[in-house]
């Protein structure tokens, strides 16, 4: 068996790159496409992996990823197909069907990919490295690719270019498939069971979900993730509108992304030292408390200079970046908690429950972002929006993180109970048990 190393980290990062090409593109621009191109009103807008093995390799999650990557790529193409000529009723039905198909594709991909970390290695330090690698994957797509999308979907006059959405979807789908291929080639499942390839593992659905819902740390992370995805999905939905409508500068979306990248890169360098000194949980609590106060202040004060606004906004929401970098290490702690308490390994079921909470958060965020456009009077298809509408979008953009950080503080501070002492005790017991 190959030793854990850089190849595993790069491969695992590529998995998030592959998913982000589709997830972030749809999350950031699907509503823009629907409202501007299709004319849709903004108001309208794991257990299988534990049960069965596919393929002959004996791997638990990699074969499922090899299958689901095609569904996810197809979802990207379907989401951005220009069917505006079909008529209002057919268009609205298509939008619902396309988004539901994306939800299925996202779930089919997210559960085996998220669970994969728990079988690549059982070492807490190495899992933290995987979490950091995964956080970089989303940043590579969000900044290195997604920030350039407005350059193609808007012409020099600031008008939408309808066909550009689908062309970008083709490119992103191909890059997604290539990234997932890299994941499968570079990573190794080291934590394996004794059953032969193709055998059906012992699994009781009711018992597994009973254990999952009694996992207090996991419940805490689910609540906190509702807050995090409210920013990732809801705020991302509004970002393009804020810079296009309030600041009349669509290209500022890219500037905002580059500022975010700089902050995340700085955090990526300093977080290991900060975690060693304060631990993961305390670091999230401290930065989220700061961001709660700073986001509230950003909502009360309007900054007319787009560059000043972008810089201050990214500093104000720094707690979200810290959470994103550390969340996957905390989730694997939650997965190990069930093994620690019961001796059972049900990674897929636990991650499917967490993934469900994450998907609910993404859905709520996208829905709130979409509905908020209607609340402030956004008119689909209009070349420009009234000033009061643009101001309303800005307030929604700065106000949503306030609610998000409250949820993060509740989930991590009040429900998630694995502090440094308890985590160390848990892994000491698991290390001794696994060695026996």
Protein backbone atom coordinates (compact mmCIF):
# COMPACT_ATOMS: atom_id res chain seq x y z
CA UNK A 1 0.00 0.00 0.00
CA UNK A 2 1.37 3.41 -0.98
CA UNK A 3 2.22 5.79 1.85
CA UNK A 4 0.10 8.92 2.25
CA UNK A 5 1.73 11.86 0.51
CA UNK A 6 1.49 14.86 -1.80
CA UNK A 7 -0.18 12.82 -4.58
CA UNK A 8 -3.14 12.11 -2.28
CA UNK A 9 -3.45 15.79 -1.37
CA UNK A 10 -3.25 16.94 -4.99
CA UNK A 11 -5.67 14.24 -6.09
CA UNK A 12 -8.17 15.08 -3.35
CA UNK A 13 -7.88 18.77 -4.24
CA UNK A 14 -8.68 17.91 -7.87
CA UNK A 15 -11.94 16.33 -6.70
CA UNK A 16 -13.07 19.69 -5.32
CA UNK A 17 -11.82 21.40 -8.47
CA UNK A 18 -13.96 19.05 -10.57
CA UNK A 19 -17.05 19.62 -8.46
CA UNK A 20 -16.53 23.37 -8.25
CA UNK A 21 -16.48 23.83 -12.03
CA UNK A 22 -20.14 22.78 -12.00
CA UNK A 23 -21.32 23.66 -8.49
CA UNK A 24 -19.85 27.16 -8.32
CA UNK A 25 -20.79 28.03 -11.89
CA UNK A 26 -24.40 26.99 -11.35
CA UNK A 27 -24.47 28.53 -7.87
CA UNK A 28 -23.15 31.88 -9.07
CA UNK A 29 -24.65 32.26 -12.55
CA UNK A 30 -27.69 29.95 -12.92
CA UNK A 31 -30.00 32.64 -11.51
CA UNK A 32 -28.32 35.29 -13.67
CA UNK A 33 -28.90 33.08 -16.72
CA UNK A 34 -32.54 32.40 -15.79
CA UNK A 35 -33.43 36.04 -15.10
CA UNK A 36 -31.49 37.73 -17.90
CA UNK A 37 -31.60 35.13 -20.71
CA UNK A 38 -34.68 32.99 -20.03
CA UNK A 39 -36.71 35.81 -18.46
CA UNK A 40 -37.77 33.72 -15.46
CA UNK A 41 -39.15 35.73 -12.53
CA UNK A 42 -36.87 35.67 -9.45
CA UNK A 43 -39.91 34.70 -7.33
CA UNK A 44 -40.23 31.38 -9.24
CA UNK A 45 -36.87 30.71 -8.94
CA UNK A 46 -24.81 8.22 0.89
CA UNK A 47 -26.37 5.50 2.08
CA UNK A 48 -25.76 3.51 -1.16
CA UNK A 49 -21.98 3.74 -0.74
CA UNK A 50 -22.28 2.02 2.65
CA UNK A 51 -24.59 -0.67 1.27
CA UNK A 52 -22.94 -1.64 -2.01
CA UNK A 53 -19.59 -1.81 -3.78
CA UNK A 54 -19.24 -1.40 -7.54
CA UNK A 55 -16.31 -2.45 -9.66
CA UNK A 56 -13.68 -5.06 -8.87
CA UNK A 57 -11.01 -2.93 -7.21
CA UNK A 58 -12.40 -3.30 -3.70
CA UNK A 59 -12.40 0.50 -3.29
CA UNK A 60 -15.42 1.89 -1.50
CA UNK A 61 -15.83 5.40 -2.93
CA UNK A 62 -13.57 5.91 -5.98
CA UNK A 63 -15.73 3.75 -8.32
CA UNK A 64 -18.81 5.79 -7.43
CA UNK A 65 -16.91 9.01 -8.21
CA UNK A 66 -15.86 7.61 -11.60
CA UNK A 67 -19.55 7.08 -12.36
CA UNK A 68 -21.06 10.26 -10.90
CA UNK A 69 -18.62 12.64 -12.64
CA UNK A 70 -20.49 12.09 -15.92
CA UNK A 71 -23.84 12.96 -14.35
CA UNK A 72 -22.43 16.15 -12.85
CA UNK A 73 -20.92 17.23 -16.18
CA UNK A 74 -24.25 16.60 -17.90
CA UNK A 75 -26.03 18.71 -15.27
CA UNK A 76 -23.82 21.67 -16.14
CA UNK A 77 -24.73 21.44 -19.82
CA UNK A 78 -28.44 21.02 -19.13
CA UNK A 79 -28.55 23.95 -16.69
CA UNK A 80 -27.24 26.43 -19.25
CA UNK A 81 -29.09 25.29 -22.36
CA UNK A 82 -30.83 28.29 -23.92
CA UNK A 83 -34.46 27.21 -24.30
CA UNK A 84 -35.91 30.74 -24.11
CA UNK A 85 -37.78 30.14 -27.39
CA UNK A 86 -39.89 27.37 -25.85
CA UNK A 87 -42.44 29.68 -24.27
CA UNK A 88 -43.05 30.67 -20.64
CA UNK A 89 -44.61 27.46 -19.30
CA UNK A 90 -42.09 25.10 -20.88
CA UNK A 91 -39.21 27.35 -19.82
CA UNK A 92 -40.29 27.37 -16.18
CA UNK A 93 -40.73 23.58 -16.17
CA UNK A 94 -37.28 23.18 -17.71
CA UNK A 95 -35.68 25.44 -15.08
CA UNK A 96 -37.16 23.32 -12.26
CA UNK A 97 -36.19 20.04 -13.95
CA UNK A 98 -32.65 21.26 -14.70
CA UNK A 99 -32.06 22.36 -11.12
CA UNK A 100 -33.52 19.15 -9.69
CA UNK A 101 -31.25 17.12 -11.98
CA UNK A 102 -28.30 19.16 -10.74
CA UNK A 103 -29.35 18.41 -7.14
CA UNK A 104 -29.32 14.67 -7.88
CA UNK A 105 -25.97 14.93 -9.67
CA UNK A 106 -24.48 16.99 -6.85
CA UNK A 107 -25.58 14.44 -4.26
CA UNK A 108 -24.30 11.48 -6.29
CA UNK A 109 -20.92 13.20 -6.46
CA UNK A 110 -20.66 14.88 -3.05
CA UNK A 111 -21.31 11.85 -0.83
CA UNK A 112 -18.59 9.51 -2.15
CA UNK A 113 -16.15 12.41 -2.55
CA UNK A 114 -16.70 13.76 0.95
CA UNK A 115 -16.55 10.28 2.47
CA UNK A 116 -13.35 9.49 0.59
CA UNK A 117 -11.20 11.48 3.04
CA UNK A 118 -12.04 9.05 5.83
CA UNK A 119 -10.59 6.08 3.91
CA UNK A 120 -7.54 7.78 2.41
CA UNK A 121 -6.02 8.04 5.88
CA UNK A 122 -7.06 7.73 9.53
CA UNK A 123 -4.33 10.05 10.79
CA UNK A 124 -5.82 13.36 12.13
CA UNK A 125 -2.88 15.45 10.88
CA UNK A 126 -3.05 13.96 7.39
CA UNK A 127 -6.81 14.51 7.33
CA UNK A 128 -6.26 18.17 8.17
CA UNK A 129 -3.95 18.36 5.15
CA UNK A 130 -6.74 16.89 3.01
CA UNK A 131 -9.16 19.52 4.36
CA UNK A 132 -6.75 22.30 3.46
CA UNK A 133 -6.21 20.78 0.01
CA UNK A 134 -9.97 20.61 -0.57
CA UNK A 135 -10.45 24.25 0.39
CA UNK A 136 -7.83 25.23 -2.20
CA UNK A 137 -9.73 23.33 -4.89
CA UNK A 138 -12.79 25.55 -4.63
CA UNK A 139 -10.61 28.66 -4.57
CA UNK A 140 -8.81 27.64 -7.76
CA UNK A 141 -12.11 27.49 -9.62
CA UNK A 142 -13.76 30.42 -7.84
CA UNK A 143 -10.89 32.79 -8.47
CA UNK A 144 -8.88 31.26 -11.30
CA UNK A 145 -11.89 30.57 -13.53
CA UNK A 146 -15.23 31.83 -12.18
CA UNK A 147 -14.03 35.40 -11.71
CA UNK A 148 -13.46 35.66 -15.48
CA UNK A 149 -16.98 34.54 -16.41
CA UNK A 150 -18.43 38.10 -16.43
CA UNK A 151 -15.87 39.03 -19.11
CA UNK A 152 -17.60 36.58 -21.46
CA UNK A 153 -21.28 36.83 -20.49
CA UNK A 154 -21.31 40.64 -20.82
CA UNK A 155 -20.33 42.56 -23.97
CA UNK A 156 -18.48 45.89 -23.97
CA UNK A 157 -21.75 47.76 -23.53
CA UNK A 158 -22.66 45.73 -20.45
CA UNK A 159 -25.33 43.65 -22.21
CA UNK A 160 -25.80 39.90 -21.61
CA UNK A 161 -24.42 37.50 -24.25
CA UNK A 162 -26.88 34.54 -24.03
CA UNK A 163 -24.87 31.94 -25.96
CA UNK A 164 -21.77 32.51 -23.81
CA UNK A 165 -23.33 30.69 -20.86
CA UNK A 166 -23.54 27.38 -22.72
CA UNK A 167 -20.06 27.69 -24.23
CA UNK A 168 -18.63 28.19 -20.74
CA UNK A 169 -20.68 25.20 -19.53
CA UNK A 170 -19.02 23.02 -22.20
CA UNK A 171 -15.54 24.10 -21.12
CA UNK A 172 -16.30 23.67 -17.41
CA UNK A 173 -17.85 20.24 -17.95
CA UNK A 174 -14.73 19.01 -19.73
CA UNK A 175 -12.45 20.47 -17.03
CA UNK A 176 -14.64 18.86 -14.37
CA UNK A 177 -14.28 15.41 -15.97
CA UNK A 178 -10.51 15.83 -16.28
CA UNK A 179 -10.22 16.90 -12.64
CA UNK A 180 -12.18 13.89 -11.37
CA UNK A 181 -10.03 11.61 -13.52
CA UNK A 182 -7.00 13.08 -11.79
CA UNK A 183 -8.59 12.44 -8.39
CA UNK A 184 -9.16 8.75 -9.16
CA UNK A 185 -5.64 8.32 -10.55
CA UNK A 186 -3.78 10.06 -7.72
CA UNK A 187 -5.57 9.05 -4.52
CA UNK A 188 -5.44 5.73 -2.68
CA UNK A 189 -8.03 4.18 -0.37
CA UNK A 190 -5.96 2.80 2.52
CA UNK A 191 -8.68 2.09 5.08
CA UNK A 192 -10.35 -1.06 3.78
CA UNK A 193 -12.60 -3.79 5.10
CA UNK A 194 -11.93 -7.51 4.93
CA UNK A 195 -14.81 -8.36 2.62
CA UNK A 196 -14.00 -9.43 -0.95
CA UNK A 197 -14.66 -7.07 -3.86
CA UNK A 198 -18.31 -7.11 -4.89
CA UNK A 199 -19.55 -8.34 -1.50
CA UNK A 200 -22.44 -6.55 0.19
CA UNK A 201 -21.33 -5.11 3.56
CA UNK A 202 -23.32 -5.68 6.74
CA UNK A 203 -25.53 -2.62 7.01
CA UNK A 204 -28.75 -1.76 8.81
CA UNK A 205 -30.39 1.43 7.56
CA UNK A 206 -32.40 2.23 10.71
CA UNK A 207 -29.50 1.51 13.02
CA UNK A 208 -27.11 3.64 10.94
CA UNK A 209 -29.41 6.66 10.94
CA UNK A 210 -30.11 6.24 14.65
CA UNK A 211 -26.38 6.48 15.29
CA UNK A 212 -26.09 9.42 12.91
CA UNK A 213 -28.80 11.46 14.64
CA UNK A 214 -27.27 10.78 18.05
CA UNK A 215 -23.97 12.25 16.86
CA UNK A 216 -24.04 15.65 18.59
CA UNK A 217 -20.87 17.04 16.94
CA UNK A 218 -22.31 16.18 13.51
CA UNK A 219 -25.59 17.96 14.31
CA UNK A 220 -23.58 21.01 15.34
CA UNK A 221 -21.67 20.98 12.07
CA UNK A 222 -24.92 20.65 10.13
CA UNK A 223 -26.31 23.79 11.78
CA UNK A 224 -23.05 25.69 11.23
CA UNK A 225 -22.95 24.56 7.60
CA UNK A 226 -26.41 26.00 7.01
CA UNK A 227 -24.84 29.33 7.86
CA UNK A 228 -21.73 28.75 5.75
CA UNK A 229 -23.66 27.68 2.65
CA UNK A 230 -25.97 30.67 3.06
CA UNK A 231 -22.88 32.74 2.25
CA UNK A 232 -21.49 30.37 -0.38
CA UNK A 233 -24.79 30.01 -2.25
CA UNK A 234 -26.96 32.98 -1.29
CA UNK A 235 -24.33 35.70 -1.32
CA UNK A 236 -22.76 34.23 -4.46
CA UNK A 237 -26.15 34.52 -6.16
CA UNK A 238 -26.25 38.26 -5.47
CA UNK A 239 -22.58 39.11 -6.09
CA UNK A 240 -22.87 39.53 -9.85
CA UNK A 241 -25.96 41.74 -9.42
CA UNK A 242 -24.29 43.99 -6.83
CA UNK A 243 -21.34 44.90 -9.04
CA UNK A 244 -23.40 45.09 -12.25
CA UNK A 245 -26.40 47.05 -10.90
CA UNK A 246 -25.24 49.11 -7.90
CA UNK A 247 -21.66 49.86 -8.93
CA UNK A 248 -22.30 49.58 -12.70
CA UNK A 249 -19.04 47.66 -13.00
CA UNK A 250 -19.55 43.94 -13.79
CA UNK A 251 -15.78 43.46 -14.05
CA UNK A 252 -15.48 44.29 -10.33
CA UNK A 253 -16.73 40.75 -9.70
CA UNK A 254 -13.28 39.56 -10.78
CA UNK A 255 -11.57 42.16 -8.59
CA UNK A 256 -13.63 41.02 -5.62
CA UNK A 257 -12.61 37.42 -6.30
CA UNK A 258 -8.92 38.29 -6.46
CA UNK A 259 -9.14 40.08 -3.10
CA UNK A 260 -10.84 37.01 -1.67
CA UNK A 261 -8.07 34.81 -3.11
CA UNK A 262 -5.39 36.94 -1.44
CA UNK A 263 -7.09 36.64 1.93
CA UNK A 264 -7.55 32.87 1.58
CA UNK A 265 -3.93 32.37 0.53
CA UNK A 266 -2.78 34.33 3.58
CA UNK A 267 -5.07 32.23 5.78
CA UNK A 268 -3.81 29.04 4.16
CA UNK A 269 -0.30 29.95 5.30
CA UNK A 270 -1.10 31.07 8.87
CA UNK A 271 -4.00 28.78 9.82
CA UNK A 272 -1.87 25.71 10.72
CA UNK A 273 0.01 27.79 13.29
CA UNK A 274 -3.21 29.36 14.55
CA UNK A 275 -4.86 25.94 14.86
CA UNK A 276 -1.87 24.61 16.79
CA UNK A 277 -2.17 27.51 19.22
CA UNK A 278 -5.95 27.94 19.54
CA UNK A 279 -7.40 24.67 17.98
CA UNK A 280 -9.90 24.46 15.12
CA UNK A 281 -13.06 25.12 17.10
CA UNK A 282 -11.81 28.19 18.96
CA UNK A 283 -10.40 29.72 15.78
CA UNK A 284 -13.75 29.39 14.02
CA UNK A 285 -15.59 30.89 16.99
CA UNK A 286 -13.25 33.90 17.24
CA UNK A 287 -13.27 34.76 13.54
CA UNK A 288 -17.03 34.20 13.19
CA UNK A 289 -17.73 36.53 16.13
CA UNK A 290 -15.58 39.21 14.46
CA UNK A 291 -17.33 38.69 11.12
CA UNK A 292 -20.77 38.90 12.73
CA UNK A 293 -19.98 42.37 14.10
CA UNK A 294 -18.17 43.51 10.94
CA UNK A 295 -20.95 42.31 8.60
CA UNK A 296 -23.56 44.13 10.67
CA UNK A 297 -21.49 47.31 10.36
CA UNK A 298 -21.17 46.84 6.58
CA UNK A 299 -24.96 46.66 6.36
CA UNK A 300 -25.37 49.97 8.21
CA UNK A 301 -22.69 51.88 6.28
CA UNK A 302 -22.67 52.23 2.47
CA UNK A 303 -19.33 52.51 0.69
CA UNK A 304 -19.59 54.14 -2.72
CA UNK A 305 -16.09 53.28 -3.88
CA UNK A 306 -16.26 49.77 -5.35
CA UNK A 307 -12.64 48.96 -4.48
CA UNK A 308 -13.02 50.04 -0.86
CA UNK A 309 -16.26 48.08 -0.61
CA UNK A 310 -14.75 44.89 -2.05
CA UNK A 311 -11.73 45.05 0.27
CA UNK A 312 -13.74 45.77 3.43
CA UNK A 313 -16.42 43.19 2.57
CA UNK A 314 -13.87 40.40 2.20
CA UNK A 315 -12.20 41.37 5.47
CA UNK A 316 -15.59 41.52 7.21
CA UNK A 317 -16.51 38.00 6.08
CA UNK A 318 -13.12 36.44 6.88
CA UNK A 319 -14.84 34.06 9.31
CA UNK A 320 -16.44 32.31 6.36
CA UNK A 321 -13.04 31.62 4.77
CA UNK A 322 -11.68 30.21 8.03
CA UNK A 323 -14.71 27.94 8.35
CA UNK A 324 -14.37 26.72 4.75
CA UNK A 325 -10.70 25.82 5.25
CA UNK A 326 -11.30 23.90 8.49
CA UNK A 327 -14.78 22.43 8.02
CA UNK A 328 -13.73 19.18 6.34
CA UNK A 329 -11.29 18.34 9.14
CA UNK A 330 -14.11 18.90 11.65
CA UNK A 331 -16.50 16.73 9.62
CA UNK A 332 -14.05 13.82 9.66
CA UNK A 333 -13.80 14.31 13.44
CA UNK A 334 -17.59 13.88 13.54
CA UNK A 335 -17.40 10.72 11.42
CA UNK A 336 -14.75 9.26 13.72
CA UNK A 337 -16.90 10.19 16.72
CA UNK A 338 -19.49 7.55 15.76
CA UNK A 339 -16.74 4.92 15.41
CA UNK A 340 -15.39 6.04 18.80
CA UNK A 341 -18.80 5.73 20.49
CA UNK A 342 -20.13 2.61 18.74
CA UNK A 343 -17.24 0.90 16.94
CA UNK A 344 -19.17 1.14 13.64
CA UNK A 345 -17.78 2.59 10.40
CA UNK A 346 -20.66 4.18 8.45
CA UNK A 347 -18.82 6.97 6.68
CA UNK A 348 -21.18 7.15 3.71
CA UNK A 349 -24.32 7.43 5.83
CA UNK A 350 -22.83 10.07 8.11
CA UNK A 351 -21.56 12.11 5.21
CA UNK A 352 -24.86 11.75 3.34
CA UNK A 353 -26.64 13.27 6.33
CA UNK A 354 -24.11 16.09 6.49
CA UNK A 355 -24.31 16.52 2.71
CA UNK A 356 -28.09 16.79 3.00
CA UNK A 357 -27.71 19.66 5.47
CA UNK A 358 -25.20 21.27 3.14
CA UNK A 359 -27.56 20.89 0.19
CA UNK A 360 -30.44 22.36 2.23
CA UNK A 361 -28.21 25.32 3.02
CA UNK A 362 -27.28 25.77 -0.63
CA UNK A 363 -30.93 25.51 -1.64
CA UNK A 364 -32.05 27.98 1.00
CA UNK A 365 -29.23 30.34 0.11
CA UNK A 366 -30.03 30.23 -3.60
CA UNK A 367 -33.76 30.59 -2.86
CA UNK A 368 -33.24 33.52 -0.50
CA UNK A 369 -30.88 35.14 -2.98
CA UNK A 370 -33.41 34.67 -5.77
CA UNK A 371 -36.42 35.76 -3.71
CA UNK A 372 -34.54 38.78 -2.39
CA UNK A 373 -34.26 40.05 -5.96
CA UNK A 374 -38.04 39.94 -6.16
CA UNK A 375 -38.44 41.53 -2.73
CA UNK A 376 -36.45 44.59 -3.79
CA UNK A 377 -38.30 44.88 -7.11
CA UNK A 378 -35.84 43.39 -9.59
CA UNK A 379 -37.34 43.21 -13.11
CA UNK A 380 -36.17 40.29 -15.26
CA UNK A 381 -35.07 41.20 -18.77
CA UNK A 382 -34.64 44.91 -18.05
CA UNK A 383 -31.39 46.45 -19.33
CA UNK A 384 -30.92 48.32 -16.03
CA UNK A 385 -32.61 48.45 -12.63
CA UNK A 386 -33.86 51.52 -10.68
CA UNK A 387 -31.49 52.93 -8.04
CA UNK A 388 -33.68 51.79 -5.17
CA UNK A 389 -33.54 48.21 -6.50
CA UNK A 390 -29.75 48.34 -6.76
CA UNK A 391 -29.55 49.64 -3.17
CA UNK A 392 -31.84 46.87 -1.98
CA UNK A 393 -29.64 44.22 -3.61
CA UNK A 394 -26.59 45.72 -1.89
CA UNK A 395 -28.27 45.56 1.54
CA UNK A 396 -29.26 41.95 0.97
CA UNK A 397 -25.67 41.17 -0.04
CA UNK A 398 -24.25 42.65 3.15
CA UNK A 399 -27.07 41.53 5.45
CA UNK A 400 -27.21 37.80 4.67
CA UNK A 401 -23.79 37.08 6.27
CA UNK A 402 -25.12 38.41 9.60
CA UNK A 403 -27.63 35.56 9.77
CA UNK A 404 -25.03 33.14 8.49
CA UNK A 405 -22.49 33.87 11.23
CA UNK A 406 -25.15 33.59 13.92
CA UNK A 407 -25.84 30.03 12.70
CA UNK A 408 -22.12 29.21 12.63
CA UNK A 409 -21.67 30.43 16.20
CA UNK A 410 -24.68 28.41 17.39
CA UNK A 411 -23.58 25.23 15.60
CA UNK A 412 -19.90 25.30 16.53
CA UNK A 413 -20.15 27.13 19.86
CA UNK A 414 -23.25 25.62 21.47
CA UNK A 415 -23.84 22.21 19.83
CA UNK A 416 -20.49 20.88 18.54
CA UNK A 417 -18.85 19.64 21.76
CA UNK A 418 -15.52 18.19 20.60
CA UNK A 419 -13.09 20.60 22.20
CA UNK A 420 -9.33 20.02 22.07
CA UNK A 421 -9.24 17.76 25.13
CA UNK A 422 -12.12 15.54 24.02
CA UNK A 423 -10.76 15.27 20.47
CA UNK A 424 -7.34 14.16 21.70
CA UNK A 425 -8.94 11.59 24.01
CA UNK A 426 -11.08 10.27 21.16
CA UNK A 427 -8.14 9.75 18.81
CA UNK A 428 -6.03 8.17 21.53
CA UNK A 429 -8.74 5.55 22.07
CA UNK A 430 -9.25 5.01 18.32
CA UNK A 431 -5.52 4.62 17.73
CA UNK A 432 -5.28 1.93 20.39
CA UNK A 433 -8.44 0.18 19.16
CA UNK A 434 -7.33 0.18 15.51
CA UNK A 435 -3.90 -1.18 16.41
CA UNK A 436 -5.37 -4.14 18.27
